[in-house]
Coordinates of C-alpha atoms in Angstrom, one line a residue:
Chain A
X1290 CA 15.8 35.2 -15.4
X1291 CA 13.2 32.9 -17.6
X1292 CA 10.8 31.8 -15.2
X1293 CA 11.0 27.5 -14.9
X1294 CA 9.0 25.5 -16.9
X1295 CA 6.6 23.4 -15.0
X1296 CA 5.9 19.6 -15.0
X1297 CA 3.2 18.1 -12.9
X1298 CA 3.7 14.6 -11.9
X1299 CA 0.6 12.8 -11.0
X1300 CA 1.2 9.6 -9.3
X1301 CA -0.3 8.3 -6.2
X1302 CA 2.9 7.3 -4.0
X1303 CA 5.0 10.3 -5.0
X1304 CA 8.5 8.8 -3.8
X1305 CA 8.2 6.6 -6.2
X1306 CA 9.0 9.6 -9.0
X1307 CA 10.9 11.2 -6.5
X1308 CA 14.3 10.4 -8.0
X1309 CA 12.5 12.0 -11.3
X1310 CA 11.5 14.6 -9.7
X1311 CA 15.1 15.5 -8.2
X1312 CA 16.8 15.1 -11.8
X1313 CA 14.4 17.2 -13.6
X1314 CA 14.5 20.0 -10.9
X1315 CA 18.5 20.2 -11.1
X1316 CA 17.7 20.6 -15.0
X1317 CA 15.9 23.8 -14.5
X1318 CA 12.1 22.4 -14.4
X1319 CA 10.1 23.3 -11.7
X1320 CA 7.7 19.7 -10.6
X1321 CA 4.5 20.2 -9.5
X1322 CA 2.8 16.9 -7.5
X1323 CA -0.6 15.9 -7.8
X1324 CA -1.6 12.5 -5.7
X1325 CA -4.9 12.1 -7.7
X1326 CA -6.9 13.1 -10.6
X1327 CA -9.1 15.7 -8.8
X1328 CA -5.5 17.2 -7.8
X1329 CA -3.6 17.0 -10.9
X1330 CA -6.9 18.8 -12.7
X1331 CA -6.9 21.4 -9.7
X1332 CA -3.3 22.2 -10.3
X1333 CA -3.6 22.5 -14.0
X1334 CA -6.3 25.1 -13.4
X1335 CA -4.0 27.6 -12.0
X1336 CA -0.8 26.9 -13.7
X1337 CA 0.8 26.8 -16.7
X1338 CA 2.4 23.5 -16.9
X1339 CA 4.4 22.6 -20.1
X1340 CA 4.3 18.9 -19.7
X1341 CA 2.4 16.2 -17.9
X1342 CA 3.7 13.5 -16.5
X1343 CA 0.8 10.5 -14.9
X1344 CA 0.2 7.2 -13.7
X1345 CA -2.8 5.0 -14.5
X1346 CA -3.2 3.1 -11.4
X1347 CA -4.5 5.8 -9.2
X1348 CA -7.3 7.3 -6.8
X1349 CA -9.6 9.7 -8.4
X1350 CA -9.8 12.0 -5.6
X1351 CA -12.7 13.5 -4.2
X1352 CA -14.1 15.2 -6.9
X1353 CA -14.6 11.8 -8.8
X1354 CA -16.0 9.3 -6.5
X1355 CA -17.4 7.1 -8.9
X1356 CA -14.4 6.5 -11.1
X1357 CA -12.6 3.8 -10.8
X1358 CA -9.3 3.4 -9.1
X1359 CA -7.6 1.1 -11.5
X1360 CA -8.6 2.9 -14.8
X1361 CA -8.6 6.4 -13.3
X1362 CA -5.5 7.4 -15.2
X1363 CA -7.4 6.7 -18.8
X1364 CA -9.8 9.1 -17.6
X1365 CA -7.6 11.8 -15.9
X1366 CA -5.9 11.8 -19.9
X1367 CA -9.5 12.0 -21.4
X1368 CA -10.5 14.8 -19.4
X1369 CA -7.2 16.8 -19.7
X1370 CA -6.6 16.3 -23.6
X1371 CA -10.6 17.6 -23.9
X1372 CA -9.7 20.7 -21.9
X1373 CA -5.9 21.6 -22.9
X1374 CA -5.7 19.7 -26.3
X1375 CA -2.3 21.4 -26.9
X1376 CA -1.2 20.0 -23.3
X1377 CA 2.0 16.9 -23.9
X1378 CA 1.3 14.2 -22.4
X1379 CA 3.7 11.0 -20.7
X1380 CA 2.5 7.9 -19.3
X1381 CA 4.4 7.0 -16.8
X1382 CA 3.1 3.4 -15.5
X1383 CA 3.4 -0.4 -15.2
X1384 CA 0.2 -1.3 -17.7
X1385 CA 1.3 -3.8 -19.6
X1386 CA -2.1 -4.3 -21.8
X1387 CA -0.3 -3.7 -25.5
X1388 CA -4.2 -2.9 -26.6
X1389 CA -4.4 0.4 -24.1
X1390 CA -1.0 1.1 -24.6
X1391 CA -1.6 1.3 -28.5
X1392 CA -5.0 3.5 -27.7
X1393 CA -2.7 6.2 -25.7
X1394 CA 0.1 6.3 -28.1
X1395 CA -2.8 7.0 -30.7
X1396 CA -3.8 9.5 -29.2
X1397 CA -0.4 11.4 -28.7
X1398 CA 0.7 10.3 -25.3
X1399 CA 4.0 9.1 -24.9
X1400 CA 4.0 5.7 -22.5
X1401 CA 6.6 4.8 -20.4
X1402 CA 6.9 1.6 -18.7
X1403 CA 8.0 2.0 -14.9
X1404 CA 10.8 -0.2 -13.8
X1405 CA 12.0 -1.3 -17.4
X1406 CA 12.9 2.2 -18.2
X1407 CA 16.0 3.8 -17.3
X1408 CA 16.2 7.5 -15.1
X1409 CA 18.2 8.9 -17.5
X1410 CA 15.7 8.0 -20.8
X1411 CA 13.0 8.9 -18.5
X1412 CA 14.0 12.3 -17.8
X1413 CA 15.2 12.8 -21.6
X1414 CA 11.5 11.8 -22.7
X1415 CA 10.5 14.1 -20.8
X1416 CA 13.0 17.1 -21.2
X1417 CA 12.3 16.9 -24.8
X1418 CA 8.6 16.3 -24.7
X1419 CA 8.7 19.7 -22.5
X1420 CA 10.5 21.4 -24.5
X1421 CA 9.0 20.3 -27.6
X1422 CA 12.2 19.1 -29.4
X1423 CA 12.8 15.8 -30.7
X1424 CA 13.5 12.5 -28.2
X1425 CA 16.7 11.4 -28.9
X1426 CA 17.5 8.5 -26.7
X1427 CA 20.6 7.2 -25.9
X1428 CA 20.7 3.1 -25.8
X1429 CA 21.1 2.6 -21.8
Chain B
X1270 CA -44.3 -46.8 -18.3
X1271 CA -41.3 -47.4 -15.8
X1272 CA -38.6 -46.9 -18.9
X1273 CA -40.2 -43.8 -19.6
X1274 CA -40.2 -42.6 -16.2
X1275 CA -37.0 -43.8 -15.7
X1276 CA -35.7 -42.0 -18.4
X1277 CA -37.5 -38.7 -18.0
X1278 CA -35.6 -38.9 -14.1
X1279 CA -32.0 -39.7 -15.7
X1280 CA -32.3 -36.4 -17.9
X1281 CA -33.7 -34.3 -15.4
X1282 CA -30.9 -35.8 -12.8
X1283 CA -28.6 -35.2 -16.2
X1284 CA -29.9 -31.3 -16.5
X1285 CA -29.4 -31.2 -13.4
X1286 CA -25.8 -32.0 -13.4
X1287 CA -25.0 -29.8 -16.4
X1288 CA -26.2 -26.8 -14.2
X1289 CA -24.3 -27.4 -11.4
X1290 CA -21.3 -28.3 -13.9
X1291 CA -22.0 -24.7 -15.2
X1292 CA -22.0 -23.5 -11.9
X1293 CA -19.1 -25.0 -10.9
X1294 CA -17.2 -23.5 -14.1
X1295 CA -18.4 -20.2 -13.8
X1296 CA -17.0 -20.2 -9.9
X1297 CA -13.7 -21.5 -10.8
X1298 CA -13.8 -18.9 -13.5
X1299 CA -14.2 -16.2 -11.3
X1300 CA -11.7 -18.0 -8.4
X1301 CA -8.9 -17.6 -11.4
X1302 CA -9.8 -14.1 -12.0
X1303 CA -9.5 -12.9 -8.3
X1304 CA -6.4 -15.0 -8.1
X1305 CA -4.4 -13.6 -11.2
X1306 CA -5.6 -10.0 -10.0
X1307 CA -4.3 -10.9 -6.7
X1308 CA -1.2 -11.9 -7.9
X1309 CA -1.0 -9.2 -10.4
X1310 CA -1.3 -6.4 -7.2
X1311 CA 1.6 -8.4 -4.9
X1312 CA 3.4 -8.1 -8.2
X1313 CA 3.0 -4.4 -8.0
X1314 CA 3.4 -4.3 -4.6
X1315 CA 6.8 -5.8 -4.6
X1316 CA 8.0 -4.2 -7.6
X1317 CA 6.9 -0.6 -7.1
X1318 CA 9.4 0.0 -3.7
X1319 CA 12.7 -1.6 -6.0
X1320 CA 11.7 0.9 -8.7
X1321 CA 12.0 3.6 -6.8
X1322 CA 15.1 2.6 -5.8
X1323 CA 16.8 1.7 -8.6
X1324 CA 15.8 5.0 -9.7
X1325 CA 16.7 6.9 -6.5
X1326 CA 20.1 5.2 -6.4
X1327 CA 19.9 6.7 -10.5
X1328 CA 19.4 9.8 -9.1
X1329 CA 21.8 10.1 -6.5
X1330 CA 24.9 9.1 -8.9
X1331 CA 23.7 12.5 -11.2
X1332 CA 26.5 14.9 -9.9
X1333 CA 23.6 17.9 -11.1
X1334 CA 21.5 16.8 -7.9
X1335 CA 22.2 19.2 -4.8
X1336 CA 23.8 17.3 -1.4
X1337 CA 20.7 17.6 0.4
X1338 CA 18.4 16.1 -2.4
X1339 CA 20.5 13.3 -2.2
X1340 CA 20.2 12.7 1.4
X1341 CA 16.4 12.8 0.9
X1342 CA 16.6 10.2 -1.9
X1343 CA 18.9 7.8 0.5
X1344 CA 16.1 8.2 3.5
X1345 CA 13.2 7.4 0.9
X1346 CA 15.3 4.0 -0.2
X1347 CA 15.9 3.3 3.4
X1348 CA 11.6 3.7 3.8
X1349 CA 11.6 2.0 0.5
X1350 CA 13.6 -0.7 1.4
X1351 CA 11.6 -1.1 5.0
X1352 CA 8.2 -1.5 2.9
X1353 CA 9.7 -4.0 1.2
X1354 CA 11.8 -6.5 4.2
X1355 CA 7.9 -6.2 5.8
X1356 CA 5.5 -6.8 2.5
X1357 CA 8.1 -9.7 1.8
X1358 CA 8.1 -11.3 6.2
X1359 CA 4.2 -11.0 5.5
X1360 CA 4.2 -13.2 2.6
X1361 CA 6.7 -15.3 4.3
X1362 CA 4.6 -15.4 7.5
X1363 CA 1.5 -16.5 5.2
X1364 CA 2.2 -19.6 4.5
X1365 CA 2.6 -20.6 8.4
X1366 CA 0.0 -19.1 9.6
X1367 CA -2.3 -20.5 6.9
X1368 CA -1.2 -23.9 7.8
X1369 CA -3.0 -23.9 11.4
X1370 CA 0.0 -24.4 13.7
X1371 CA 0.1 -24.4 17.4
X1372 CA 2.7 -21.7 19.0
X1373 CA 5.0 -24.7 19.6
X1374 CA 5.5 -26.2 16.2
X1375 CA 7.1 -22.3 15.0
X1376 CA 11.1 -22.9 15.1
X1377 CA 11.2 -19.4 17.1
X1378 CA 9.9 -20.3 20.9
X1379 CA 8.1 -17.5 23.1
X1380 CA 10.3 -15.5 24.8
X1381 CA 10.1 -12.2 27.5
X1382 CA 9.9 -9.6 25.0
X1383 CA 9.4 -5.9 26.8
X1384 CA 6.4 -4.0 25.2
X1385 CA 8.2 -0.7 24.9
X1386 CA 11.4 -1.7 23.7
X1387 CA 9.4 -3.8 20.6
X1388 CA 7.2 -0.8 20.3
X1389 CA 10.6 2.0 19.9
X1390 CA 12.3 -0.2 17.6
X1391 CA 9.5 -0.7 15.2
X1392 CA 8.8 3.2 15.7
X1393 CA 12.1 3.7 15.0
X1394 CA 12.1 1.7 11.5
X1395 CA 9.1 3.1 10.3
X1396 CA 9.3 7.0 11.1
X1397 CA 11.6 7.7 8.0
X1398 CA 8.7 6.8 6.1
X1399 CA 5.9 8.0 8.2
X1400 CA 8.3 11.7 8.1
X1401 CA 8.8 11.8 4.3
X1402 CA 4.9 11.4 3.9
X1403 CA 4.3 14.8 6.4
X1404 CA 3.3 12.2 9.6
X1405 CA 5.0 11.5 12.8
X1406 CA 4.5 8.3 15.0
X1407 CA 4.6 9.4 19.0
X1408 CA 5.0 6.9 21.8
X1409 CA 3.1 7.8 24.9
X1410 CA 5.8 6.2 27.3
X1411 CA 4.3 6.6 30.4
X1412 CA 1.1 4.7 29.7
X1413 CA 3.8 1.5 29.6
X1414 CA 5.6 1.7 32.8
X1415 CA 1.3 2.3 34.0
X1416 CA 0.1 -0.9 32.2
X1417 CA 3.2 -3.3 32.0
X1418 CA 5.2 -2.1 35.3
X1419 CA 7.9 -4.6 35.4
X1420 CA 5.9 -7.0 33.7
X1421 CA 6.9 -8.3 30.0
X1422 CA 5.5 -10.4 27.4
X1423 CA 5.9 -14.3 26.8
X1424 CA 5.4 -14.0 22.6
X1425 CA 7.1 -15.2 20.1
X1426 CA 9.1 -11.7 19.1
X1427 CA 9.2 -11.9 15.2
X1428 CA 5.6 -12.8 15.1
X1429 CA 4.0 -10.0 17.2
X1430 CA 6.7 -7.5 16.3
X1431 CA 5.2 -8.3 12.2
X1432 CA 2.0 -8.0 13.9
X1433 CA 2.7 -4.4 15.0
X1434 CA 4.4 -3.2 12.1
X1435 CA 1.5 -4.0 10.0
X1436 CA -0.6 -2.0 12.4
X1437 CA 2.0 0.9 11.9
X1438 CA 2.2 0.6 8.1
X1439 CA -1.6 0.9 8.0
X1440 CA -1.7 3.8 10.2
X1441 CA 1.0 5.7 8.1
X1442 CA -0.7 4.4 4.7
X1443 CA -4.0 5.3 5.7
X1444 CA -3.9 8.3 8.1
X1445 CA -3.9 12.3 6.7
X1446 CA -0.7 14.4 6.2
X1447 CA 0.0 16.4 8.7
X1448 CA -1.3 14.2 12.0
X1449 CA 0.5 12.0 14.2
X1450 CA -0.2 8.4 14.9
X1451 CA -0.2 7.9 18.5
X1452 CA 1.2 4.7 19.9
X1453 CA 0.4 3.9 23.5
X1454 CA 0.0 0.5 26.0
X1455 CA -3.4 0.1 27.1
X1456 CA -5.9 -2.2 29.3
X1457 CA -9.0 -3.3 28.9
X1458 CA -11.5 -5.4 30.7
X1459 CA -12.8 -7.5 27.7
X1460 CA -15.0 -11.0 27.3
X1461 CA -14.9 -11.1 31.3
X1462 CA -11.1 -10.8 31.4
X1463 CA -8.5 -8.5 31.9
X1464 CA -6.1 -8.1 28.7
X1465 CA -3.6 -5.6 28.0
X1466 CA -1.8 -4.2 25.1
X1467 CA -0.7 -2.1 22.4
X1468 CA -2.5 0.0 20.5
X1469 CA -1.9 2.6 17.3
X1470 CA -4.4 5.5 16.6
X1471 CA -4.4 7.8 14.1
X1472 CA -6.8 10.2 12.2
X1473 CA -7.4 9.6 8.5
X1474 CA -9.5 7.9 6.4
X1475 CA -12.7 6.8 8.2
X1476 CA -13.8 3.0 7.8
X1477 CA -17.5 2.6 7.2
X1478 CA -18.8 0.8 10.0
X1479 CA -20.2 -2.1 8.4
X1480 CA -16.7 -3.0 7.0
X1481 CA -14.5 -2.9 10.9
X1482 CA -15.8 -6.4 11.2
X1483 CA -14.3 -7.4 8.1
X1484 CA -11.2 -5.9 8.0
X1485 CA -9.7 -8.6 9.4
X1486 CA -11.1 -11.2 6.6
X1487 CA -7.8 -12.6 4.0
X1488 CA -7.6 -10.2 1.5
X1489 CA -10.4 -7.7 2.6
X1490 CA -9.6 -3.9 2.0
X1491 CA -12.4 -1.4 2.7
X1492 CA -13.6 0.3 0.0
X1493 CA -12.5 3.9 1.4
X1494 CA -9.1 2.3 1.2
X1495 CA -9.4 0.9 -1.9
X1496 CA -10.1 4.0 -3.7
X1497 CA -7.5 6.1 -1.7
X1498 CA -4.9 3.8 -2.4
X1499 CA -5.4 1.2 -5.3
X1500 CA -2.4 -0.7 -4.7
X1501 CA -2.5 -3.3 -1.0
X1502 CA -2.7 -6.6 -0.2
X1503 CA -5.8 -7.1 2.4
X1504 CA -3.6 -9.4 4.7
X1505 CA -1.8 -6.6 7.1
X1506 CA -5.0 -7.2 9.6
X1507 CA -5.5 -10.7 8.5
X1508 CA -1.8 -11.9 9.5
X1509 CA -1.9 -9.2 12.7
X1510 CA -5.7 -11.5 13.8
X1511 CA -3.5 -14.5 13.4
X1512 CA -0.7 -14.0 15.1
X1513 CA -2.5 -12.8 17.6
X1514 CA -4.7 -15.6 18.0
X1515 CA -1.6 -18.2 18.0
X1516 CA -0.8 -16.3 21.1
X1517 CA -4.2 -16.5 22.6
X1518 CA -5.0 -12.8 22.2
X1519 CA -7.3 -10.5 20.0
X1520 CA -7.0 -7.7 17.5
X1521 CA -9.7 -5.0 18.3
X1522 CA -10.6 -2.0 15.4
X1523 CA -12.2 0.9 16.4
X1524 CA -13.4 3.2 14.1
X1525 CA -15.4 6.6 14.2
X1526 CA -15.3 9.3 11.8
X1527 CA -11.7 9.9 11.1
X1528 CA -10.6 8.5 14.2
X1529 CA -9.1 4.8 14.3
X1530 CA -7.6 2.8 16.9
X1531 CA -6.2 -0.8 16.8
X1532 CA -5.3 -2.7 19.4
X1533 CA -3.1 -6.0 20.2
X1534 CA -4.7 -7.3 23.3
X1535 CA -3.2 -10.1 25.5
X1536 CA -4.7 -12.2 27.6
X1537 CA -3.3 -12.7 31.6
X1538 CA -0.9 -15.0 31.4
X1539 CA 0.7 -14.1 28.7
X1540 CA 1.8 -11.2 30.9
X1541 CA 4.8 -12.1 33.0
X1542 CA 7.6 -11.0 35.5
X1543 CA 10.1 -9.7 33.2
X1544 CA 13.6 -11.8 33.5
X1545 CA 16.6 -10.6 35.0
X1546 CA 19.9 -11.7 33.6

């Protein structure tokens, strides 16, 4: 049997994505948690994740005292594309700031806006992004 | 001469006025940017529990999700929907409580409420979400047959039942995975008189001391808090200090290490002989 494919999900109140987390393990992906940055980067040390999945908003942990809660995720994506370029990436937050969102879709990551955007396109997104196929989204 | 003088005083009296002008600009600047972020983080705070349900309730309709998953997802909307009934009685509560009233001018009048009964039922509400974070909330019954007897209190119910829940919320919110958040009746000789209460202790995040006499302030979250969890409102204490004081009584915060306890206190008389129907 092929061993699951792993998505970490970084996102500081984890029942929020809990419902993601529930459909993309019944689609054969296994969903690591991380509840901060020092966390998520921790947990991509010692596995092989295939896809990551973050917030913004979010502590940095303790390994980052001086960052800033409210930016942290910018930096969390910084520091991860320097050290696994190859590594997908998915916002997954409620920034609405069309300037930052423009810098992270420059820069290859994928933003999703929480609370406009469906379960269902959501876990598609991030299926494909995982599995490196194309999105194909179906209108909700 | 006296023109000239009197014209060198109007432009120094008219500098004068430009500065404080500037002054005055540059607070109201800074008043609209703590406002809009405050409103921008109840915004998030409202609208972060109803995402989750709305995708939970997604979730739960996917016939690939297992039975027991689901059950999980319908006990997180339950916790979700808990956060939300008390963030939005909070709000509600605000606009009261800022407008100074006395006890008698809220449409609900004080009535006997019994301290452990308020205490299980609140428990009760808020252990779903204390369990789904790896917490538990104990009672330590005995400690109020010791300090109430047969003795209840004369409160206004909703007001000190919000007043407890936000001391819950911020013990679950705040305290580490795996502890349990201990909530117990207590009495304490304090300011020359003898109160009694309620109090919640748990083991988390420690509060620098400087900040425990501020935590009560409108607004005010300690920085340890703050970078923990981004998202909160700074009025759980607040509202809790106000309610409490509309009844005569005091909120107490003690802090050490990662030890903290708060405590409702209530003063004598509004400790009475329960009612019997």
């Amino acid at each position: 049997m092929k061993p699951a494919r792993k998505i970490l999900l970084v996102d500081d109140e984890p029942w929020l994505t809990e419902g993601l987390a529930a459909s993309l393990t019944c689609r054969e992906f296994e969903c690591l948690i991380a509840v901060d940055m020092t966390s998520g980067l921790e947990i991509l040390q010692r596995h092989e994740v295939a896809t990551l999945v973050t917030d913004i908003m979010m502590p940095p942990g303790t390994a980052f005292p001086k960052v800033d809660s409210s930016e942290c995720g910018f930096i969390f994506i910084d520091q991860v594309q320097k050290r696994w370029p190859r590594l997908p990436i998915v916002c997954l937050s409620v920034i609405a700031d069309q300037a930052k969102i423009r810098l992270l879709t420059k820069r290859g990551v994928r933003y999703l806006r929480k609370g406009e955007t469906p379960l269902s396109t959501a876990v598609e997104v991030i299926s494909a992004v995982a599995e490196g196929r194309r999105v194909k989204v179906r209108p909700s | 001469m006296n023109d000239q003088t009197g014209t060198a005083l109007d432009s120094q009296e008219v500098d004068q006025l430009r500065a404080e002008l500037s002054a005055l600009k540059l607070e109201l600047e800074e008043t609209k940017k703590s406002t809009n972020q405050y409103l921008q983080n109840v915004a998030h705070q409202l609208t972060a529990p109803l995402n989750a349900i709305k995708w939970n309730i997604e979730a739960i309709k996917d016939e690939k999700i297992p039975i027991p998953r689901k059950k999980n997802l319908l006990s997180s909307i339950y916790s979700q929907g808990t956060i939300l009934v008390h963030l939005i009685k909070n709000f509600s509560l605000m606009s009261n409580l800022e407008a100074d009233h006395e006890l008698g001018q809220f449409r609900d009048q004080p009535e006997h409420v019994h301290p452990l009964r308020l205490a299980i039922n609140l428990i009760s509400d808020f252990q779903p979400q204390a369990v789904e974070l790896s917490k538990k909330i104990e009672i330590r019954m005995e400690t109020f047959d010791q300090v109430f007897g047969a003795e209840s209190l004369l409160v206004v119910k909703n007001l000190i039942a919000q007043a407890l829940s936000n001391l819950l919320e911020n013990a679950i919110k705040y305290s580490y995975t795996g502890t349990t958040i201990v909530v117990e009746a207590v009495a304490k000789e304090e300011r020359e008189t003898p109160w009694r209460g309620i109090s919640v202790s748990n083991t988390g995040l420690p509060i620098l001391r400087e900040e425990i006499e501020m935590l009560q302030e409108r607004g005010f979250r300690g920085s340890g808090a703050k970078q923990k969890i981004p998202a909160g409102t700074g009025i759980g204490l607040y509202l809790a200090n106000k309610v409490m004081r509309l009844h005569q009584g005091l909120v107490i915060a003690n802090a050490k290490g990662p030890s903290t306890r708060m405590t409702l206190l209530f003063p004598p008389d509004r400790i009475v002989q329960e009612e019997h129907s």
